mmCIF file of C-alpha atoms and ligand atoms in Angstrom:
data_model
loop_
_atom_site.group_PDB
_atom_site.id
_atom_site.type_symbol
_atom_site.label_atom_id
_atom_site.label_comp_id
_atom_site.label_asym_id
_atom_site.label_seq_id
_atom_site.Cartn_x
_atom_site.Cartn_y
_atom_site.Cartn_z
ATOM 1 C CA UNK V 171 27.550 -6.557 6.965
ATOM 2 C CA UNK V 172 27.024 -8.537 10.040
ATOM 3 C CA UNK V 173 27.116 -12.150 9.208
ATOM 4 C CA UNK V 174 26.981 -14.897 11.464
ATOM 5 C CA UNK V 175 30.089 -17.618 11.400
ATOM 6 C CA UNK V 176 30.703 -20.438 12.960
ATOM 7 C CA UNK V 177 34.134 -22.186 13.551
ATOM 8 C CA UNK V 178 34.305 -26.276 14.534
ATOM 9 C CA UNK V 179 37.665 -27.452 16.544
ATOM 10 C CA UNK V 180 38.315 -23.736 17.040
ATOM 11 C CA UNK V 181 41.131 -24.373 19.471
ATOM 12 C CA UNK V 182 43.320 -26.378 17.324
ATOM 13 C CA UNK V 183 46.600 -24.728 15.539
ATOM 14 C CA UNK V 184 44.436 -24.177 12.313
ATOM 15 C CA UNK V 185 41.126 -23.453 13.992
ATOM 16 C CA UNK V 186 42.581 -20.477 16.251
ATOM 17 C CA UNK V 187 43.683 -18.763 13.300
ATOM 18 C CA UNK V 188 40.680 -19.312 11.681
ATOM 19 C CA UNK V 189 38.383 -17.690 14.129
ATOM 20 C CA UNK V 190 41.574 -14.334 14.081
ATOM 21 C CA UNK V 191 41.032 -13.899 10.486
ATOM 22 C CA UNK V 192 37.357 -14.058 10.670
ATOM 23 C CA UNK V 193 37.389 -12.241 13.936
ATOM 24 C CA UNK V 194 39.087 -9.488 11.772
ATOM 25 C CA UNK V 195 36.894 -9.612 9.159
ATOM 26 C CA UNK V 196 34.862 -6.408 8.363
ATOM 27 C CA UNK V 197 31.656 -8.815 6.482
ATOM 28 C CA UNK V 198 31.658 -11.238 9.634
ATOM 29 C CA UNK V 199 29.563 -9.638 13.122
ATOM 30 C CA UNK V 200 29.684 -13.167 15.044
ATOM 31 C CA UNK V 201 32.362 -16.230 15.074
ATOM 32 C CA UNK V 202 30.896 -18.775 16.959
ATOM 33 C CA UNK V 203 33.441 -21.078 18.021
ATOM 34 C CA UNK V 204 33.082 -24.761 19.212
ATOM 35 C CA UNK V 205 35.926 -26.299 21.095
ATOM 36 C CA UNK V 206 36.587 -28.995 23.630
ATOM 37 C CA UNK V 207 38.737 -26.107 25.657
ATOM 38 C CA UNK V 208 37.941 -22.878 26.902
ATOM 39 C CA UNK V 209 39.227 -20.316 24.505
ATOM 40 C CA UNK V 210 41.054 -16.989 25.035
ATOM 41 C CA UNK V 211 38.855 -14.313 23.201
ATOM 42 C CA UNK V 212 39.916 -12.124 20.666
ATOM 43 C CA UNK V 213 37.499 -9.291 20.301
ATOM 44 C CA UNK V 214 33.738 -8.437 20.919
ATOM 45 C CA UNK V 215 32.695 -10.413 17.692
ATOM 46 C CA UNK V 216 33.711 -13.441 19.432
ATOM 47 C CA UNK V 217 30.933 -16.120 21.002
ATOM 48 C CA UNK V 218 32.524 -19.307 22.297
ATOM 49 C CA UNK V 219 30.475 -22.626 23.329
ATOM 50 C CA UNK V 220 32.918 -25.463 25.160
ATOM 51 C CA UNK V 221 31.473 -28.757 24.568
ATOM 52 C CA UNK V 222 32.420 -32.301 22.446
ATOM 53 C CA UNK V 223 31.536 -32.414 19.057
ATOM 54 C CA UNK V 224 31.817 -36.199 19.692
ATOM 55 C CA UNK V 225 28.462 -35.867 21.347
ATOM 56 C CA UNK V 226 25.416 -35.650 18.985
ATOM 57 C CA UNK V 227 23.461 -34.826 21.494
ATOM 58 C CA UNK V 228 25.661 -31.672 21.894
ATOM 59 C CA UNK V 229 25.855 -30.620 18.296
ATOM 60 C CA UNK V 230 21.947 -31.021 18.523
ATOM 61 C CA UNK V 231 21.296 -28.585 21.471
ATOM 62 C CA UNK V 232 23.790 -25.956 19.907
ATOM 63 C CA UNK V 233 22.203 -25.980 17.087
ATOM 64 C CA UNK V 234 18.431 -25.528 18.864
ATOM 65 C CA UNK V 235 19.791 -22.835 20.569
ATOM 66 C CA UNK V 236 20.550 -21.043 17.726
ATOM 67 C CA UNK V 237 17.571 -22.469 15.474
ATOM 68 C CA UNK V 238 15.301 -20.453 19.142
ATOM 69 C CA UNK V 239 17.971 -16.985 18.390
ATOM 70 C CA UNK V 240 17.155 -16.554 14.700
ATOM 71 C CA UNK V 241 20.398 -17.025 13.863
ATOM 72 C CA UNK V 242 21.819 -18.312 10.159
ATOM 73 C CA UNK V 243 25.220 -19.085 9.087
ATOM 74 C CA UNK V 244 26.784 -17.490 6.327
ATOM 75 C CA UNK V 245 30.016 -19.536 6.760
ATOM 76 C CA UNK V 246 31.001 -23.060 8.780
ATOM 77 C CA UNK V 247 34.435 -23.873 9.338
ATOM 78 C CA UNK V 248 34.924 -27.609 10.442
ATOM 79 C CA UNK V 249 38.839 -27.711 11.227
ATOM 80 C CA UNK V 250 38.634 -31.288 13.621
ATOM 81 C CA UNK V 251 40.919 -33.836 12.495
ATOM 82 C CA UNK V 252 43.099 -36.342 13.992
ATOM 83 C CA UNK V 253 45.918 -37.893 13.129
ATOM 84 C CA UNK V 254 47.698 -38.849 16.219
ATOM 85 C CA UNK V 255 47.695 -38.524 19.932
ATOM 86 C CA UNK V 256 49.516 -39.385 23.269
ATOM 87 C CA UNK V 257 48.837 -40.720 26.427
ATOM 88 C CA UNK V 258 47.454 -44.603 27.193
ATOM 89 C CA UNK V 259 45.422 -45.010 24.024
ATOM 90 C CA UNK V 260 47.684 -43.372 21.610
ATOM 91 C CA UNK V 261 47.370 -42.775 17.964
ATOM 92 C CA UNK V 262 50.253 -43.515 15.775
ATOM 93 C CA UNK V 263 49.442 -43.548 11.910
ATOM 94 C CA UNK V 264 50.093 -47.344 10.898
ATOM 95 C CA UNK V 265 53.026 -47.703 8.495
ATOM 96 C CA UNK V 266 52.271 -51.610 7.555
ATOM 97 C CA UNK V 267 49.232 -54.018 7.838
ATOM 98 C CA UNK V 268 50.485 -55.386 11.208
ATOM 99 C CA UNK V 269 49.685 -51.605 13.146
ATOM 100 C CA UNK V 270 45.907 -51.804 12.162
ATOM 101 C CA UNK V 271 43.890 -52.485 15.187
ATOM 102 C CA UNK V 272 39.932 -51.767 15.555
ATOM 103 C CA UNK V 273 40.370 -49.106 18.543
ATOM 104 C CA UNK V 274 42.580 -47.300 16.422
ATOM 105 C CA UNK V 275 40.460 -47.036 12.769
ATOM 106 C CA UNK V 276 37.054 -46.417 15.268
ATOM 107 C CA UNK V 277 38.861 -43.345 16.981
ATOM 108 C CA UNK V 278 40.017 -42.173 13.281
ATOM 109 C CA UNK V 279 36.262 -42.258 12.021
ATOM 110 C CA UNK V 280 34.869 -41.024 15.238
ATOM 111 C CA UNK V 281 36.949 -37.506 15.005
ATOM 112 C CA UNK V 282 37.515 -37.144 11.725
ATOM 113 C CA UNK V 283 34.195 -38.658 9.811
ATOM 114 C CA UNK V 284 31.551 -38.922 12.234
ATOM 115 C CA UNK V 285 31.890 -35.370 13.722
ATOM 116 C CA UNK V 286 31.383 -33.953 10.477
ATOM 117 C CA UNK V 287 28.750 -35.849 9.251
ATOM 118 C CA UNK V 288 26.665 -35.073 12.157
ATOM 119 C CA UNK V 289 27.162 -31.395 11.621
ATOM 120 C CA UNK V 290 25.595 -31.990 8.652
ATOM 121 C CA UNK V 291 23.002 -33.450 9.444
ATOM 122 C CA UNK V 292 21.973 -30.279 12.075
ATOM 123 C CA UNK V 293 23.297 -27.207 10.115
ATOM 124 C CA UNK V 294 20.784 -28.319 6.951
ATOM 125 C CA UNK V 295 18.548 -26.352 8.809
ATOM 126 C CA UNK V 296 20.941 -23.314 10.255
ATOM 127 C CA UNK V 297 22.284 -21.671 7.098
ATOM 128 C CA UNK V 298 21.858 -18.714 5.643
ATOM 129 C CA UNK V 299 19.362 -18.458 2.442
ATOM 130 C CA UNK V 300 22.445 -16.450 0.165
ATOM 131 C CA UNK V 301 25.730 -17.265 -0.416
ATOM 132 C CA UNK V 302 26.496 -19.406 2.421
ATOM 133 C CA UNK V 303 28.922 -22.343 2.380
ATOM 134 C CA UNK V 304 30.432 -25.262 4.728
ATOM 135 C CA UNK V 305 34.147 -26.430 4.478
ATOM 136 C CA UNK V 306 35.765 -29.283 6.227
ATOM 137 C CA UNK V 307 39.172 -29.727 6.285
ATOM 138 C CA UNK V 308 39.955 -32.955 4.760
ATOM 139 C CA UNK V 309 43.691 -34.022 3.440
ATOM 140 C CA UNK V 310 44.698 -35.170 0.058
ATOM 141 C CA UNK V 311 45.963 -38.140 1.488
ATOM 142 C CA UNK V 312 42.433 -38.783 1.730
ATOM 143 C CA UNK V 313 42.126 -38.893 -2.378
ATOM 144 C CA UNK V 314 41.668 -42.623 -2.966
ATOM 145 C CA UNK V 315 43.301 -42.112 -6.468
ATOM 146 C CA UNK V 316 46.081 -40.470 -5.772
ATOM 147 C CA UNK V 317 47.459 -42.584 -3.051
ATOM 148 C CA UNK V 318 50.754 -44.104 -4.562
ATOM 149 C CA UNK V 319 52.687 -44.324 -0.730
ATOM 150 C CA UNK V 320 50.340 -46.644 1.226
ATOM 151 C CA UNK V 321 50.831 -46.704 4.922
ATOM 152 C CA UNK V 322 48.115 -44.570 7.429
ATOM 153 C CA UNK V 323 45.479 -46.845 6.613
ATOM 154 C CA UNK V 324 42.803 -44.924 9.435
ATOM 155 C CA UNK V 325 43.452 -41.372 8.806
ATOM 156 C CA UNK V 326 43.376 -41.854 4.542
ATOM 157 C CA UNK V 327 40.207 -43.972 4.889
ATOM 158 C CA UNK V 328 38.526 -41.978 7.080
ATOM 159 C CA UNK V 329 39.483 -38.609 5.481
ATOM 160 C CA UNK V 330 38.062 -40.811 2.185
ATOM 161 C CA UNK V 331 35.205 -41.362 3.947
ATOM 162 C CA UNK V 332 34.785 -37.688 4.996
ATOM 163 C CA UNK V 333 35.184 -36.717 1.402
ATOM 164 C CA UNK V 334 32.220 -39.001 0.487
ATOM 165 C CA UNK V 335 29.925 -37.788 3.402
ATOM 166 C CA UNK V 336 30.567 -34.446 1.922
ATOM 167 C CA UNK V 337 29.969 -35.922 -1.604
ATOM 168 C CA UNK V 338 26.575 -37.313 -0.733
ATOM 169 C CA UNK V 339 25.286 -34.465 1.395
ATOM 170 C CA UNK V 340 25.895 -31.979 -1.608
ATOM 171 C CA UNK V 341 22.745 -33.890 -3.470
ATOM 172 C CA UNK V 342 20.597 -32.989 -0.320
ATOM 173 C CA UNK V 343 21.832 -29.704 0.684
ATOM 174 C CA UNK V 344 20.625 -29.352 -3.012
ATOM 175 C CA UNK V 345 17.219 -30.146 -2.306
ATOM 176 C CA UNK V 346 16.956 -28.707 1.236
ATOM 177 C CA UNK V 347 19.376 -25.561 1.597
ATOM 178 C CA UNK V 348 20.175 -24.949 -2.003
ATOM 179 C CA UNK V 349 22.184 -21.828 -1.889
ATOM 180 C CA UNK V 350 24.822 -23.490 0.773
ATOM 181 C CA UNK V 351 28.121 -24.465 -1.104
ATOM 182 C CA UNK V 352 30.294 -27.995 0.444
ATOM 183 C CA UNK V 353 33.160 -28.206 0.539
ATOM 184 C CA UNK V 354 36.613 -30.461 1.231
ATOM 185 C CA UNK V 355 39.650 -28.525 1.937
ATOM 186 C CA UNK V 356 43.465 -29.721 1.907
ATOM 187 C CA UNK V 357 45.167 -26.894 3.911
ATOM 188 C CA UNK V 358 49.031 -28.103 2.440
ATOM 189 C CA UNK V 359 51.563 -28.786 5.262
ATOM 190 C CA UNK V 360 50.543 -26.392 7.916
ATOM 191 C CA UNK V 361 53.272 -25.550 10.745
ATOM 192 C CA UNK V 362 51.166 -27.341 13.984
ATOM 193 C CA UNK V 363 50.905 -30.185 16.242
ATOM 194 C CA UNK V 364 49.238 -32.578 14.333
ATOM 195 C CA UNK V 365 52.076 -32.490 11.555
ATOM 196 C CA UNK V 366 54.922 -31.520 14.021
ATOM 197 C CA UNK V 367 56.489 -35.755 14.081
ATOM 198 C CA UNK V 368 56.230 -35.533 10.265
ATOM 199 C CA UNK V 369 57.812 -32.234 9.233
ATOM 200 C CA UNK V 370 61.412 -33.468 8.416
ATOM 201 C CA UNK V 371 59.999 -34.846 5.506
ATOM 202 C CA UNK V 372 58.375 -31.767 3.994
ATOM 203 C CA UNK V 373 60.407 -30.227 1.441
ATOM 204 C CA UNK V 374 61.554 -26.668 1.847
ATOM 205 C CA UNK V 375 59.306 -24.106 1.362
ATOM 206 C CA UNK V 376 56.737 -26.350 1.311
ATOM 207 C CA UNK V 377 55.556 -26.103 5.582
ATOM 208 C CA UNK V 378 52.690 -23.581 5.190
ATOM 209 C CA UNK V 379 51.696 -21.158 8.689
ATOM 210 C CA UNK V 380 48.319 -21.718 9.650
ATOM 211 C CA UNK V 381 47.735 -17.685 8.670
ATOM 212 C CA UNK V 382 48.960 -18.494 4.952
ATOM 213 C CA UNK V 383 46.751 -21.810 4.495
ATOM 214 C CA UNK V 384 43.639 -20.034 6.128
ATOM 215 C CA UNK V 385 43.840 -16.487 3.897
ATOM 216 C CA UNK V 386 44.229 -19.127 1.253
ATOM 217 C CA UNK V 387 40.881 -20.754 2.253
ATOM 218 C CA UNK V 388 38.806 -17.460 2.990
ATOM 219 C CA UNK V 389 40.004 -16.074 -0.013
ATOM 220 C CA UNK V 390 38.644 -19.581 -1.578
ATOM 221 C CA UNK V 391 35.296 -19.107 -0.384
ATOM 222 C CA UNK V 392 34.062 -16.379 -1.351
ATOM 223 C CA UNK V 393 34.643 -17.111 -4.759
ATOM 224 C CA UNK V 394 32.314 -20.764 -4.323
ATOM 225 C CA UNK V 395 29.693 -21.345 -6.676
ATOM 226 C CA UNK V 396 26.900 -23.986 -5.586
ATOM 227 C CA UNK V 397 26.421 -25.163 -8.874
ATOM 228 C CA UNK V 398 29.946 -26.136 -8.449
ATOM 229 C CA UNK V 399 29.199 -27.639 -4.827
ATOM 230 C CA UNK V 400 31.000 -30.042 -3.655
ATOM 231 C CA UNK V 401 34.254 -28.882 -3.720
ATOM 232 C CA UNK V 402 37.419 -31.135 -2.405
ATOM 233 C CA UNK V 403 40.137 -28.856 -3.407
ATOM 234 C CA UNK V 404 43.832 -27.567 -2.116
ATOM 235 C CA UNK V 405 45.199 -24.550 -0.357
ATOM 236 C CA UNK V 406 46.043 -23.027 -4.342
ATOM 237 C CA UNK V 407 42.094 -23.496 -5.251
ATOM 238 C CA UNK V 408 42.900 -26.410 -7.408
ATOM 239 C CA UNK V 409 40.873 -29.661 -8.138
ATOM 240 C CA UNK V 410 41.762 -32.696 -6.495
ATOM 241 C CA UNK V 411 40.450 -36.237 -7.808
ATOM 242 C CA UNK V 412 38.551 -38.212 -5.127
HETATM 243 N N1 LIG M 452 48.464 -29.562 9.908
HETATM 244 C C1 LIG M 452 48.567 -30.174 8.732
HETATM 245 O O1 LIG M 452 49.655 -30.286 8.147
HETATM 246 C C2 LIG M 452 47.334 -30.728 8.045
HETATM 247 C C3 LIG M 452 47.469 -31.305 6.770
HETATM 248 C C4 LIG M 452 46.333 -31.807 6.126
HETATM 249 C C5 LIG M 452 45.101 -31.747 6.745
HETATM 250 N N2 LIG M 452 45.000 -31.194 8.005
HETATM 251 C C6 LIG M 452 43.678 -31.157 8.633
HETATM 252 O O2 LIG M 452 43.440 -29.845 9.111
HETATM 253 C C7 LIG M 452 42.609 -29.891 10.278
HETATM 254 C C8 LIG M 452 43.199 -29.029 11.392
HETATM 255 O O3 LIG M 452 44.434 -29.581 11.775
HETATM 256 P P1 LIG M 452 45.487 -28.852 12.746
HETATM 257 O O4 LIG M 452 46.778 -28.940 12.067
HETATM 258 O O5 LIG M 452 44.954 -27.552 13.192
HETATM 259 O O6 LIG M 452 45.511 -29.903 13.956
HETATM 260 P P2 LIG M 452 45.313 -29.685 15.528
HETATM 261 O O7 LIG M 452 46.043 -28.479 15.978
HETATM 262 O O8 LIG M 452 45.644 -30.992 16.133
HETATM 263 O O9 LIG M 452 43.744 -29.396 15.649
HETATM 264 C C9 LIG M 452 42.819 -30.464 15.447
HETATM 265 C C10 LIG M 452 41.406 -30.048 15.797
HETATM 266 O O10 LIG M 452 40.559 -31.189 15.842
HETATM 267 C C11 LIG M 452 39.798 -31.227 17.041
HETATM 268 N N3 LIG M 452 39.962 -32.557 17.649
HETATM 269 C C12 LIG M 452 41.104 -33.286 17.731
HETATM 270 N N4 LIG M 452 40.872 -34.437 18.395
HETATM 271 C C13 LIG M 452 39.563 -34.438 18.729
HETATM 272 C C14 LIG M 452 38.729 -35.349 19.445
HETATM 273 N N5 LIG M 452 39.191 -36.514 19.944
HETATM 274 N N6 LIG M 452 37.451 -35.013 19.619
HETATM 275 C C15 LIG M 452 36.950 -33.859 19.115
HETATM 276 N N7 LIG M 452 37.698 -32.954 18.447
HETATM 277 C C16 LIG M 452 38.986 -33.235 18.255
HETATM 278 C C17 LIG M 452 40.345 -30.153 17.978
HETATM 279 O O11 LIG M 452 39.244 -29.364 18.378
HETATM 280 P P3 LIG M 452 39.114 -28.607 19.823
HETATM 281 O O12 LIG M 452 39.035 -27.169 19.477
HETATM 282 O O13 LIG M 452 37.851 -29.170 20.370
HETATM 283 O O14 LIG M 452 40.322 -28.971 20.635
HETATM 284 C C18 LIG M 452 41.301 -29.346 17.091
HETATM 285 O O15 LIG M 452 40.728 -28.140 16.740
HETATM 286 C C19 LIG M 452 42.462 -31.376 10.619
HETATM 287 O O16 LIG M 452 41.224 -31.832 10.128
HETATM 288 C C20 LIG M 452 43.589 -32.056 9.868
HETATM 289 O O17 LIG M 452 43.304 -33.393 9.539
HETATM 290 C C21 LIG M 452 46.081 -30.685 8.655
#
């Protein structure tokens, strides 16, 4: 098999171990990767492209470029999320009304709605005609009825909102790429920087490695169904309610 992959925020703690496990993957010939950074490369099966997803324009040249090769994707792995940051503008998840400020819920949708939403609206066009499928990771903090905690009003709104994109693209992709399966993915606790300032809250045996929650997810999709498309479901395979 030689199938062509392609692997968003590859250089995060999630996304790296994405692109190994696909990387090692006998069915896969190509990862592309997209990352901000330049990325160390694994084997021969391994194409990487440094540029913004932030920047339509970007996404929209990549995707020419491929459109010109020939190429389609079998799989698309969207692993760009944030949830906090350092530095002058930093992001801190708001715990009560008082933290919400505009900056900080327009950064949250920018990364973590926006970029994915624009890669849907290019790779309609890019995937493969059997069996192909695009997941995002999305959180289950993001499930608008199962929020009984409050607090991190921008990353569970825009996660939401994600979801929804998702939600609404599936009735397209439908119409215009029928045998591509969505799908919304809640990887557990994973072991990385984004939830390093929240781990002592975890319960034991309950802070996944990013090589558990991502055979978990492989192992996911290749069992989708597109009549069952969209998916927003957890690291076990099970349901979650939007
Ligand atoms: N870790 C967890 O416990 C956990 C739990 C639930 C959901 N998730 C979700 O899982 C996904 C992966 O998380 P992770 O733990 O691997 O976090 P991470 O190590 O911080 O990686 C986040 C990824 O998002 C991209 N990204 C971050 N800020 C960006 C920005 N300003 N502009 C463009 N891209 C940006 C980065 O892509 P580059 O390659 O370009 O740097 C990076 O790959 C996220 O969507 C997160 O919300 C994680």
């Amino acid at each position: 098999m030689n199938q062509h992959v392609l692997v968003i925020g590859a250089g995060g703690g999630i996304g790296k171990e994405v692109v190994a496990q696909l990387c090692d993957d006998t069915k896969v010939g190509t990862v592309h990767c997209v990352s901000r950074s330049e990325l160390s490369k694994i084997n021969d099966k391994q194409i990487s492209y440094a540029f913004d997803s932030t920047d339509s324009d970007k996404v929209k040249e990549f995707i020419a470029d491929i459109s010109s090769q020939g190429i389609r994707f079998s799989k698309v792995i969207c692993t760009t999320g944030v949830l906090h940051t350092s530095g002058d503008m930093a992001l801190k998840p708001e715990k009560r009304l008082e933290d919400i400020s505009s900056e900080q819920l327009t950064e949250y949708f920018r990364v973590n709605t926006i970029v994915p939403a624009l890669w849907l609206k290019f790779l309609v066009k890019v995937m493969a005609k059997e069996g192909a499928s695009i997941t995002f990771f999305s959180a289950r903090v993001g499930s608008i009825s199962e929020n009984g905690l409050g607090g991190w009003y921008g990353y569970r709104a825009s996660k939401a909102a994600l979801n929804m994109i998702v939600k609404t693209a599936s009735i397209e992709y439908k119409r215009r790429s029928a045998n591509t399966a969505l799908a919304c993915y809640h990887p557990g606790t994973v072991d990385t920087n984004l939830s390093k300032p929240f781990q002592s809250n975890v319960k034991p045996g309950k802070l996944f490695t990013s090589q558990f929650t991502v055979s978990q997810l492989l192992s996911i999709i290749d069992k989708f169904d597109t009549e069952q498309s969209p998916y927003y479901i957890d690291w076990e395979g099970k349901k979650i309610s939007y």
